Backbone as a printed PyTorch tensor [residue, N CA C, xyz], in Angstrom:
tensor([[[-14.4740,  16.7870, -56.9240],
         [-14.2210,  15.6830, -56.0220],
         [-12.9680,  15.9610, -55.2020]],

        [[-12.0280,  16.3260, -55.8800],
         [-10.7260,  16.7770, -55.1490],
         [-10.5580,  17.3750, -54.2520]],

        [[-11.6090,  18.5520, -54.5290],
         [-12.1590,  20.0550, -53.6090],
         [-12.7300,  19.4510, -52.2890]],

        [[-13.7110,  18.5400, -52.2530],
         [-14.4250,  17.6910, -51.1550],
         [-13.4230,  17.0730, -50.5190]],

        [[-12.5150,  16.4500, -51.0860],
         [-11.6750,  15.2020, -50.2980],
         [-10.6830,  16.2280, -49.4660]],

        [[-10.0110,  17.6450, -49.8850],
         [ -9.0200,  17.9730, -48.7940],
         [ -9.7910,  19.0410, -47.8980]],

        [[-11.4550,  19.3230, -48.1680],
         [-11.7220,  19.9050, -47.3920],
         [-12.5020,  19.1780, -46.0540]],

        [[-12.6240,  17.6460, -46.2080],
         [-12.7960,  16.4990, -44.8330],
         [-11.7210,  17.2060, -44.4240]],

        [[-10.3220,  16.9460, -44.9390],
         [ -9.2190,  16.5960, -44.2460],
         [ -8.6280,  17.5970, -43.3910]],

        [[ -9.0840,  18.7120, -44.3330],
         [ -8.8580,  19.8900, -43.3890],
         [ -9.7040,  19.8920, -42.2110]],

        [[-11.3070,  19.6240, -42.2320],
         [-12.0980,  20.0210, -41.0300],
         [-11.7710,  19.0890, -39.9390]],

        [[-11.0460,  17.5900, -40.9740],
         [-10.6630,  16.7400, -39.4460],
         [ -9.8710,  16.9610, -38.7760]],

        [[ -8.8410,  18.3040, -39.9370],
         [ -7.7780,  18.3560, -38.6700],
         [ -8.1970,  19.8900, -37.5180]],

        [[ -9.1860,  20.1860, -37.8150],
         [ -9.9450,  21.4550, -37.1830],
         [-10.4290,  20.8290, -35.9200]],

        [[-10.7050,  19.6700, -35.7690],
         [-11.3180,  18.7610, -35.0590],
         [-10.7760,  17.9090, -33.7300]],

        [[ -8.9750,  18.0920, -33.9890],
         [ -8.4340,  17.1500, -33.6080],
         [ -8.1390,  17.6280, -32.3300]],

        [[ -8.2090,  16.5340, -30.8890],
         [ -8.0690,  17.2660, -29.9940],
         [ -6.7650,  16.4140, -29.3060]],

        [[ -5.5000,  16.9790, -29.2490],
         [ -4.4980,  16.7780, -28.1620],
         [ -4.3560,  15.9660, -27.2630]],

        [[ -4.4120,  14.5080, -26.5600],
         [ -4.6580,  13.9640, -25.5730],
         [ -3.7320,  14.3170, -24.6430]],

        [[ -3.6040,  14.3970, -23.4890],
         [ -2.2320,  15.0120, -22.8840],
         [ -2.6380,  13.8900, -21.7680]],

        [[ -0.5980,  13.3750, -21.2810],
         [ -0.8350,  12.3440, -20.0380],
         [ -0.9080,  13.1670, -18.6900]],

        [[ -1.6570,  12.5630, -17.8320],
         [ -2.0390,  13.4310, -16.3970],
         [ -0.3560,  13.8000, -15.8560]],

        [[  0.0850,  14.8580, -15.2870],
         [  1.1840,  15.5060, -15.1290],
         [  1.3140,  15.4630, -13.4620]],

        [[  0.5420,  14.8860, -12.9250],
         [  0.6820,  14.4710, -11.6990],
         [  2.0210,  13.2350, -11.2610]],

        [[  3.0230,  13.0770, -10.3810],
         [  3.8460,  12.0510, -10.1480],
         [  4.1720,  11.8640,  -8.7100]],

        [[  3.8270,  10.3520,  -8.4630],
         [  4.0030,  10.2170,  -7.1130],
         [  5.4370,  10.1650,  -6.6540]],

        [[  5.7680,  10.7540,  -5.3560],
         [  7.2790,  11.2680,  -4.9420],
         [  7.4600,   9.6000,  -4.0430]],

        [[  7.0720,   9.0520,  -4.0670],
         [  6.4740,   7.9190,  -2.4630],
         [  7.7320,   7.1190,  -2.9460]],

        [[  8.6260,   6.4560,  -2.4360],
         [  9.2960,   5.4340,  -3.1940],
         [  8.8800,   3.9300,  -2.4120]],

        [[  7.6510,   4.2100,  -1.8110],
         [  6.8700,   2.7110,  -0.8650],
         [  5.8950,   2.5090,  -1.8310]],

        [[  5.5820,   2.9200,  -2.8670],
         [  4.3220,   2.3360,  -3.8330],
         [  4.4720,   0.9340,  -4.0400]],

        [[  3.3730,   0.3610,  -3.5870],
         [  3.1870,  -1.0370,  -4.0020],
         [  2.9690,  -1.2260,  -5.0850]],

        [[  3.1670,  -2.5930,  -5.9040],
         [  3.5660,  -2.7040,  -7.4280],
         [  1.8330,  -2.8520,  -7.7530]],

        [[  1.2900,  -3.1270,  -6.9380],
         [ -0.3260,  -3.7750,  -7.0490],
         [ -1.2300,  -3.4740,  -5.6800]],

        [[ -1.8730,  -3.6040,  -5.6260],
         [ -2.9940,  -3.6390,  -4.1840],
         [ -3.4210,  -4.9060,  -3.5480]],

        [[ -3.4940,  -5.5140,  -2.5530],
         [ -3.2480,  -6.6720,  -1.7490],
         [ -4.9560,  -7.2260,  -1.9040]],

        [[ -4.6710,  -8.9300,  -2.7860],
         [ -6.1530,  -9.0190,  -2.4180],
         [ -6.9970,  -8.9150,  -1.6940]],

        [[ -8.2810,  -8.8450,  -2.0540],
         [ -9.3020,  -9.0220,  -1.0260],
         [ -9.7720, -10.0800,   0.1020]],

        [[ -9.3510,  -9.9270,   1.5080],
         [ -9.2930, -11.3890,   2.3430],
         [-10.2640, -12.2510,   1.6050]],

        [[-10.4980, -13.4710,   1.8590],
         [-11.6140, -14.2150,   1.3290],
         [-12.6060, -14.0100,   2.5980]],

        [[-13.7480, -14.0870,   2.1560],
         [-14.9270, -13.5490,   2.8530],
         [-16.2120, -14.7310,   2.8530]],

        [[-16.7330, -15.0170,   3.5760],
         [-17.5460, -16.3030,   3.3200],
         [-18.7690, -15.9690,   2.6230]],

        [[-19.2640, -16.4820,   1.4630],
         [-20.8000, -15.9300,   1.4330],
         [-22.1280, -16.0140,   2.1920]],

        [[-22.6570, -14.9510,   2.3280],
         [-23.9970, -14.9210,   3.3100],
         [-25.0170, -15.4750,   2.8840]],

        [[-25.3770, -16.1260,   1.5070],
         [-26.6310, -17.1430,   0.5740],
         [-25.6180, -18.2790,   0.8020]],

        [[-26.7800, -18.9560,   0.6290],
         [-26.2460, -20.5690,   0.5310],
         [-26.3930, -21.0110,  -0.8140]],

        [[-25.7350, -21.7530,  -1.1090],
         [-25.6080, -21.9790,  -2.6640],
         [-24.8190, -21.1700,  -3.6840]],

        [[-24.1910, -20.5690,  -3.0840],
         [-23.0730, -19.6600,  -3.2910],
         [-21.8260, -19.8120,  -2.9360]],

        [[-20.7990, -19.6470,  -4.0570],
         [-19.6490, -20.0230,  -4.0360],
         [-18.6620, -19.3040,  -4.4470]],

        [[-18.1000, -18.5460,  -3.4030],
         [-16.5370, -17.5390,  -3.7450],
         [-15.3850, -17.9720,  -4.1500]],

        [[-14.9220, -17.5610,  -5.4480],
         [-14.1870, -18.1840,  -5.6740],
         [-12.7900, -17.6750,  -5.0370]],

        [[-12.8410, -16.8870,  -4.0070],
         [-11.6370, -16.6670,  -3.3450],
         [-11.4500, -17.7200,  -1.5320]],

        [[-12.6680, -18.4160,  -1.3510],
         [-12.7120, -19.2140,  -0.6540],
         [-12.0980, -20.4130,  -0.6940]],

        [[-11.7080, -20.3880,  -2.4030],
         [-11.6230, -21.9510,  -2.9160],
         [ -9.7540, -21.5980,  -3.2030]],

        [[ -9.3390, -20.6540,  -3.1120],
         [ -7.9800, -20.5450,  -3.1130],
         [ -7.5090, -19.7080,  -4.2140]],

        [[ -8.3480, -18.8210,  -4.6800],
         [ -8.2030, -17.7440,  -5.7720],
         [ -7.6260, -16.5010,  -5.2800]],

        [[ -6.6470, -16.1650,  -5.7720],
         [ -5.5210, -14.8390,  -4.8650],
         [ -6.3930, -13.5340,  -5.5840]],

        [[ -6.8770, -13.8110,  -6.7700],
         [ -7.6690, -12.3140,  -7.3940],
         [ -6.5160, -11.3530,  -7.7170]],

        [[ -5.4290, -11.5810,  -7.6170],
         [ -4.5230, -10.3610,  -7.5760],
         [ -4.1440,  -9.9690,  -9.0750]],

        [[ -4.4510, -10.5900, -10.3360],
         [ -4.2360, -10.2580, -11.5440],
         [ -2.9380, -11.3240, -12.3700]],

        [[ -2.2190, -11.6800, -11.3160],
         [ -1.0520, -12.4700, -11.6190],
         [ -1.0840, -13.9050, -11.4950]],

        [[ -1.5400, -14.3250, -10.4010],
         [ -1.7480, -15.3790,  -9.9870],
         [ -2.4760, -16.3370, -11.2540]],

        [[ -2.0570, -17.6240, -11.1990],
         [ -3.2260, -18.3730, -12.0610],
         [ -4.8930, -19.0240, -11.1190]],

        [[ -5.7200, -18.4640, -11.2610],
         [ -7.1380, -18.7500, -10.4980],
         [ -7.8160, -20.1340, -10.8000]],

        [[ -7.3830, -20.0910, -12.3210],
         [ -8.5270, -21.5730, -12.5360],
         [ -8.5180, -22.3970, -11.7560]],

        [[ -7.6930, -22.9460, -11.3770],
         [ -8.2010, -24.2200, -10.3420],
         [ -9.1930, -23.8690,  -9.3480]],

        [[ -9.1040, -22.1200,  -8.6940],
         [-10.2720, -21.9980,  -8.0580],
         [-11.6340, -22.0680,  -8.2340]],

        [[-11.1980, -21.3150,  -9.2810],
         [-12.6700, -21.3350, -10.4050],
         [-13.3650, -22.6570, -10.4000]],

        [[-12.5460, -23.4910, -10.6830],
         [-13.3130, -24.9560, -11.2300],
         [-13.7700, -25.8810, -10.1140]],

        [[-12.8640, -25.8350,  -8.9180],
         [-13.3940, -25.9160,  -7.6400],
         [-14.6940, -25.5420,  -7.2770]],

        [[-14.8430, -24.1070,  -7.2070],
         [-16.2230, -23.0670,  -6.8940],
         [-17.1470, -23.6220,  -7.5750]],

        [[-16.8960, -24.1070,  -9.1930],
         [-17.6950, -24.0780, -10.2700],
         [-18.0290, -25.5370,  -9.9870]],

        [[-17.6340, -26.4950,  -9.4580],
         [-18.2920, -27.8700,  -9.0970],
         [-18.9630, -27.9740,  -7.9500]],

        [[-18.4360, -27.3330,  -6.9220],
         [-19.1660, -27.2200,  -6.1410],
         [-20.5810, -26.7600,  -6.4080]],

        [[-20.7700, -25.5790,  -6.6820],
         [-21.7360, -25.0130,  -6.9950],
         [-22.6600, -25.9260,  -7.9480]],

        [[-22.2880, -26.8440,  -8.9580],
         [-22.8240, -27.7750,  -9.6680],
         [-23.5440, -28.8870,  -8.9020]],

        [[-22.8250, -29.3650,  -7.2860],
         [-23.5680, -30.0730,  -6.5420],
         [-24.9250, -29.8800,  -6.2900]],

        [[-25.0670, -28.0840,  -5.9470],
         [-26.1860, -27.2780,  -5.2160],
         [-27.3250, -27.4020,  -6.3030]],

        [[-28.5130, -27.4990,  -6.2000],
         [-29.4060, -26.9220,  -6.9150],
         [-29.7650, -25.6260,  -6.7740]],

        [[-29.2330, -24.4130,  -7.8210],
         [-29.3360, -23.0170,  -7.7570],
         [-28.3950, -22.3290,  -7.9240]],

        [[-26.8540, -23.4210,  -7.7420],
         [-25.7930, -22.9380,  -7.2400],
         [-25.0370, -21.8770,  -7.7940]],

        [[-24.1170, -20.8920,  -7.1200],
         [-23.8250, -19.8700,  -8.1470],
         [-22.2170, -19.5370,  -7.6240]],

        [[-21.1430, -19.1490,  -8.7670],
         [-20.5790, -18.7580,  -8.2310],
         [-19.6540, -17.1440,  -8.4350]],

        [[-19.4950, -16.7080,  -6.9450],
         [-19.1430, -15.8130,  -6.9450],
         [-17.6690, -15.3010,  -7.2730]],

        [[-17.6330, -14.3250,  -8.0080],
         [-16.0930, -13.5630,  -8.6510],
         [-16.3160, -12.3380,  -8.3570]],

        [[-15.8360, -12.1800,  -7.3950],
         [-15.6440, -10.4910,  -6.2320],
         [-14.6820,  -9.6390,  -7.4470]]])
């Protein structure tokens, strides 16, 4: 049993592969901290509801729900209604 258990341990370490971080570095000192949302865009179906129409920045930071829940009632008016998260 002993014999079995350090010879896993050995083959796992036969196994093991190195992850290395990409060695590439940007020289730019204009890098934006993030990428600028997406304008809001109107939808082309009807019964459809963007939730960046309704005042959702999308940018990761921002708090959205209120857009969301906006979009999401609206869309509750429609029969079919749907809403969209670009």
């Amino acid at each position: 049993v002993a014999a079995a258990i350090s010879t896993i341990s050995v083959e796992g370490r036969k196994h093991h592969v190195k992850k290395t971080k990409p060695k590439y570095r940007s020289h730019s000192r204009n890098t934006p901290t993030s990428s600028p949302a997406p304008a809001p865009y109107p939808s082309t179906h009807e019964g459809v509801f963007n939730i960046l129409s309704f005042g959702a920045k999308g940018d990761g930071v921002s708090d959205d729900s209120k857009a969301f829940v906006g979009a999401w009632k609206a869309a509750c008016e429609v029969a079919g209604g749907k809403v969209e998260i670009p």
